[in-house]
Coordinates of C-alpha atoms in Angstrom, one line a residue:
M485 CA -57.8 -9.2 35.7
I486 CA -54.5 -6.7 36.2
S487 CA -54.7 -3.2 34.7
I488 CA -54.6 -2.6 31.5
S489 CA -52.2 0.7 29.3
I490 CA -52.8 2.0 26.1
M491 CA -50.2 0.8 23.6
L492 CA -50.7 2.6 19.3
I493 CA -48.3 0.7 17.1
A494 CA -48.6 1.8 13.7
F495 CA -47.5 -0.2 10.8
L496 CA -46.5 2.3 7.2
V497 CA -47.3 -0.7 4.2
G498 CA -48.7 0.9 1.5
N499 CA -51.3 3.1 0.2
G500 CA -54.9 1.6 -0.1
S501 CA -56.1 -1.6 -1.1
A502 CA -57.7 -3.2 -3.5
T503 CA -61.5 -2.3 -4.3
P504 CA -64.0 -5.0 -3.1
A505 CA -66.0 -7.0 -5.9
A506 CA -69.7 -6.1 -6.0
S507 CA -70.7 -8.8 -3.9
A508 CA -68.8 -7.7 -1.3
E509 CA -70.8 -4.7 -0.3
R510 CA -73.0 -7.9 1.6
S511 CA -70.6 -10.0 3.1
V512 CA -69.2 -9.6 6.3
L513 CA -65.2 -10.0 5.8
T514 CA -63.6 -9.0 8.5
Y515 CA -64.6 -8.8 12.8
H516 CA -67.3 -6.0 13.1
G517 CA -67.1 -5.5 10.0
D518 CA -65.2 -3.5 8.2
P519 CA -61.0 -2.5 9.0
A520 CA -61.9 0.0 11.4
R521 CA -63.7 -2.6 13.6
S522 CA -66.6 -0.1 14.0
G523 CA -69.5 -3.1 14.0
H524 CA -71.7 -0.4 11.9
F525 CA -73.9 -2.7 9.4
V526 CA -76.8 -1.2 7.3
V527 CA -79.8 -3.3 5.8
P528 CA -81.6 -0.9 3.5
S529 CA -84.8 -3.7 3.7
L530 CA -84.0 -3.4 7.5
S531 CA -87.5 -0.7 8.7
W532 CA -88.1 -0.5 12.7
D533 CA -91.5 -2.1 11.0
R534 CA -90.1 -5.1 9.0
A535 CA -87.6 -5.4 12.8
R536 CA -90.3 -6.3 14.8
A537 CA -92.0 -9.0 12.8
L538 CA -88.9 -11.2 13.3
H539 CA -88.3 -13.6 15.1
L540 CA -86.2 -17.3 15.9
D541 CA -86.5 -19.5 12.5
E542 CA -86.5 -23.0 14.6
S543 CA -85.8 -24.6 11.3
F544 CA -82.5 -23.1 11.5
R545 CA -79.9 -25.6 12.9
P546 CA -76.1 -26.1 11.7
H547 CA -74.3 -28.3 13.7
I548 CA -71.4 -26.6 14.8
S549 CA -68.2 -28.6 15.7
G550 CA -66.3 -27.5 18.9
H551 CA -67.2 -24.3 21.1
V552 CA -67.1 -20.9 18.9
Y553 CA -64.7 -18.4 19.8
A554 CA -64.6 -16.0 16.5
Q555 CA -66.7 -14.2 14.6
P556 CA -69.0 -15.8 12.2
L557 CA -68.7 -14.3 9.0
F558 CA -71.1 -14.0 6.2
W559 CA -69.7 -14.4 2.2
T560 CA -71.8 -14.2 -1.2
S561 CA -69.8 -15.3 -4.0
P562 CA -69.9 -13.3 -7.6
R563 CA -72.1 -16.6 -8.9
S564 CA -74.3 -16.5 -6.1
S565 CA -76.7 -14.6 -4.7
S566 CA -77.2 -17.5 -1.7
G567 CA -75.0 -16.6 1.6
V568 CA -72.8 -18.9 3.5
L569 CA -72.0 -18.1 6.8
I570 CA -68.2 -19.1 7.9
V571 CA -67.4 -20.6 11.0
A572 CA -64.2 -21.4 12.6
S573 CA -64.2 -23.6 16.5
E574 CA -61.9 -24.1 19.7
D575 CA -62.0 -28.0 17.7
N576 CA -59.7 -26.4 15.3
V577 CA -62.7 -27.4 12.4
V578 CA -63.9 -24.5 10.0
Q579 CA -67.5 -25.1 8.4
A580 CA -69.5 -23.2 5.2
V581 CA -73.3 -23.1 6.7
D582 CA -75.5 -22.3 4.2
A583 CA -76.9 -19.1 5.2
V584 CA -81.3 -20.0 4.7
N585 CA -81.5 -23.3 5.2
G586 CA -78.0 -24.1 7.8
N587 CA -76.8 -27.4 5.7
Q588 CA -73.1 -27.7 5.8
I589 CA -71.0 -26.5 2.4
W590 CA -67.9 -28.1 3.6
S591 CA -65.9 -28.7 6.7
R592 CA -62.4 -28.7 6.9
S593 CA -60.2 -30.3 10.3
L594 CA -57.4 -28.2 11.0
G595 CA -55.2 -30.5 13.4
K596 CA -55.5 -31.7 16.5
P597 CA -56.1 -28.4 19.1
V598 CA -54.1 -27.9 21.7
A599 CA -55.2 -30.1 24.9
R600 CA -54.9 -27.5 28.2
S601 CA -52.6 -29.6 30.0
S602 CA -49.8 -29.0 27.4
L603 CA -49.5 -25.2 28.3
S604 CA -48.7 -23.7 31.4
C605 CA -52.0 -21.4 32.0
G606 CA -54.7 -20.6 29.9
N607 CA -58.3 -20.7 30.5
I608 CA -59.7 -22.3 27.0
S609 CA -60.1 -26.2 26.7
P610 CA -59.5 -27.3 23.9
L611 CA -57.4 -24.4 22.2
G612 CA -57.7 -23.8 18.7
I613 CA -59.2 -20.7 16.8
T614 CA -59.5 -18.1 19.1
G615 CA -59.1 -14.2 16.8
T616 CA -61.5 -13.9 13.7
P617 CA -60.4 -15.2 10.7
V618 CA -60.3 -12.9 7.9
I619 CA -62.0 -13.4 3.8
D620 CA -60.0 -12.0 1.0
Q621 CA -63.4 -11.6 -1.6
E622 CA -60.8 -11.2 -4.4
R623 CA -58.9 -14.5 -4.0
E624 CA -62.5 -16.6 -2.4
A625 CA -59.9 -16.8 0.5
I626 CA -60.2 -16.7 4.0
Y627 CA -57.3 -16.6 6.4
L628 CA -57.3 -17.8 10.2
N629 CA -54.8 -19.2 12.6
A630 CA -55.5 -22.3 14.6
A631 CA -53.4 -23.2 17.1
V632 CA -52.5 -27.1 16.7
E633 CA -50.9 -29.6 18.7
G634 CA -47.9 -31.2 17.3
A635 CA -46.7 -34.6 18.0
S636 CA -43.1 -34.2 19.0
A637 CA -42.5 -30.4 18.6
G638 CA -45.4 -29.2 20.5
P639 CA -48.1 -26.9 20.0
R640 CA -47.9 -24.8 17.5
H641 CA -49.4 -21.4 15.8
L642 CA -50.1 -22.1 11.8
V643 CA -51.6 -19.8 9.9
F644 CA -54.1 -21.0 7.0
A645 CA -55.1 -20.0 3.3
L646 CA -58.8 -21.4 3.2
S647 CA -60.8 -21.7 -0.5
L648 CA -63.6 -21.0 0.2
K649 CA -65.5 -23.0 -2.1
D650 CA -64.3 -25.9 -0.5
G651 CA -62.4 -25.6 2.4
A652 CA -58.8 -26.5 0.1
P653 CA -55.7 -25.4 1.4
L654 CA -54.3 -22.7 -0.5
P655 CA -50.1 -23.5 -1.6
G656 CA -47.7 -22.7 0.5
W657 CA -49.5 -23.1 3.3
P658 CA -50.5 -23.6 6.2
V659 CA -47.4 -21.3 7.6
D660 CA -45.7 -22.5 10.7
V661 CA -45.0 -19.5 12.5
M662 CA -42.3 -20.5 15.5
E663 CA -40.5 -21.8 12.7
A664 CA -40.3 -19.0 10.1
L665 CA -39.9 -16.4 12.8
G666 CA -37.5 -18.3 13.9
A667 CA -35.5 -18.9 10.6
A668 CA -35.6 -14.6 10.4
G669 CA -33.8 -15.2 14.1
T670 CA -36.5 -14.3 16.0
T671 CA -37.7 -15.6 19.0
F672 CA -41.3 -17.2 19.3
V673 CA -41.9 -18.9 21.5
A674 CA -45.3 -20.7 20.3
R675 CA -46.5 -22.4 23.7
D676 CA -46.1 -19.2 26.0
Q677 CA -48.1 -17.5 22.4
N678 CA -52.1 -17.2 22.2
Q679 CA -54.0 -16.1 19.4
R680 CA -57.1 -14.6 20.3
G681 CA -57.4 -10.6 17.8
A682 CA -58.6 -10.3 14.7
L683 CA -57.2 -10.6 11.5
A684 CA -56.7 -8.1 9.5
M685 CA -55.8 -7.9 5.9
L686 CA -53.7 -5.1 4.4
A687 CA -51.4 -4.1 1.0
G688 CA -51.7 -7.4 0.2
N689 CA -50.7 -9.1 3.4
V690 CA -52.3 -10.6 6.7
Y691 CA -51.0 -9.8 10.2
V692 CA -52.2 -11.7 13.4
P693 CA -52.0 -10.1 15.9
Y694 CA -51.0 -12.8 19.7
G695 CA -50.3 -12.4 23.5
G696 CA -50.3 -14.9 25.6
H697 CA -52.9 -16.7 27.4
F698 CA -55.1 -16.4 31.1
G699 CA -52.5 -16.4 33.7
D700 CA -49.8 -14.6 32.0
C701 CA -47.8 -17.7 32.4
G702 CA -43.9 -17.9 29.7
Q703 CA -42.2 -15.5 28.1
Y704 CA -44.5 -14.4 25.6
H705 CA -45.0 -11.4 23.8
G706 CA -47.2 -8.9 22.5
F707 CA -46.4 -9.8 18.3
V708 CA -47.9 -9.3 15.0
V709 CA -46.8 -11.0 12.3
G710 CA -47.6 -10.4 8.6
I711 CA -47.9 -12.9 6.0
S712 CA -47.9 -12.1 2.2
L713 CA -50.9 -13.1 0.7
S714 CA -48.8 -13.8 -3.1
D715 CA -46.0 -15.7 -1.1
P716 CA -46.6 -16.9 2.6
R717 CA -42.5 -17.2 3.0
A718 CA -42.3 -13.2 2.5
L719 CA -42.7 -12.8 6.7
R720 CA -42.6 -9.4 8.6
S721 CA -43.7 -8.9 12.1
W722 CA -42.8 -6.7 15.4
A723 CA -42.8 -7.7 19.0
T724 CA -43.1 -5.9 22.5
R725 CA -39.1 -5.2 24.1
A726 CA -40.3 -6.6 27.5
R727 CA -42.2 -10.1 28.0
G728 CA -45.9 -9.2 27.9
G729 CA -47.8 -6.7 26.4
G730 CA -50.1 -8.6 24.8
I731 CA -52.8 -7.8 22.0
W732 CA -55.9 -9.5 23.9
A733 CA -59.0 -7.8 22.7
P734 CA -61.4 -10.0 20.3
G735 CA -61.1 -6.5 17.8
G736 CA -57.0 -7.5 17.1
I737 CA -56.1 -5.5 14.7
S738 CA -57.4 -2.3 13.0
S739 CA -57.0 -0.6 10.0
D740 CA -57.6 3.2 8.8
G741 CA -56.5 1.7 4.6
K742 CA -52.5 3.2 5.2
S743 CA -51.7 1.9 8.6
L744 CA -52.2 -0.9 11.7
F745 CA -53.2 0.3 14.8
V746 CA -53.0 -2.6 17.9
T747 CA -53.8 -1.7 21.8
A748 CA -51.4 -4.3 23.5
R749 CA -50.8 -4.3 26.9
R750 CA -48.2 -3.3 29.4

């Protein structure tokens, strides 16, 4: 892989965010468990002695459709003590699975994934949901980006908001990123952009990072697109000045609760 340099981008988007519900303490709502991407998980009941007794549960065998690049998330409903695994795949299928027995609770297909032959370069085939989604505990919704094959318009990046109860799309979603940015006078070539990094939420917005494909082809830029949770018609964006500068890392966007930080290649 070509050399990578570090670029730090700060978005000043307001102070703080909503206090999570009590059940969120037992949930994994974002990549590595928190906006800082620390990966620091604490399970009070898991001691060294108990860890020695852990073993593979052979009865837990959920069927997942497609390759999984995004980190599965774990959600506990405020109305239930049982946990749910949310898994998103390159087949553009999002599935909710009972975390105890592996039984499917619901499944939602978000459209035809993009074939490798539709792209100038790349190493994922088909290309669907790659970046780790993010869960909004208060709205009981999950937000994600899906690369979808258009019938005549070519590949598109659609940002979805799905209900955690049944996987149904929320009103006003999905957002066609190329179409929405184009209406605001910003060029975004969906065919050349790829969405690998984890999504983030801050101050009432969901933020989606973009880069390019393996092979570094086409007119792509490093993009961060912010969409209002309450009004998905309201967008903001930032992009690298020159071609390239993609936001590649699976951690995507991190946050200290006030600003957003990304690592961009240039």
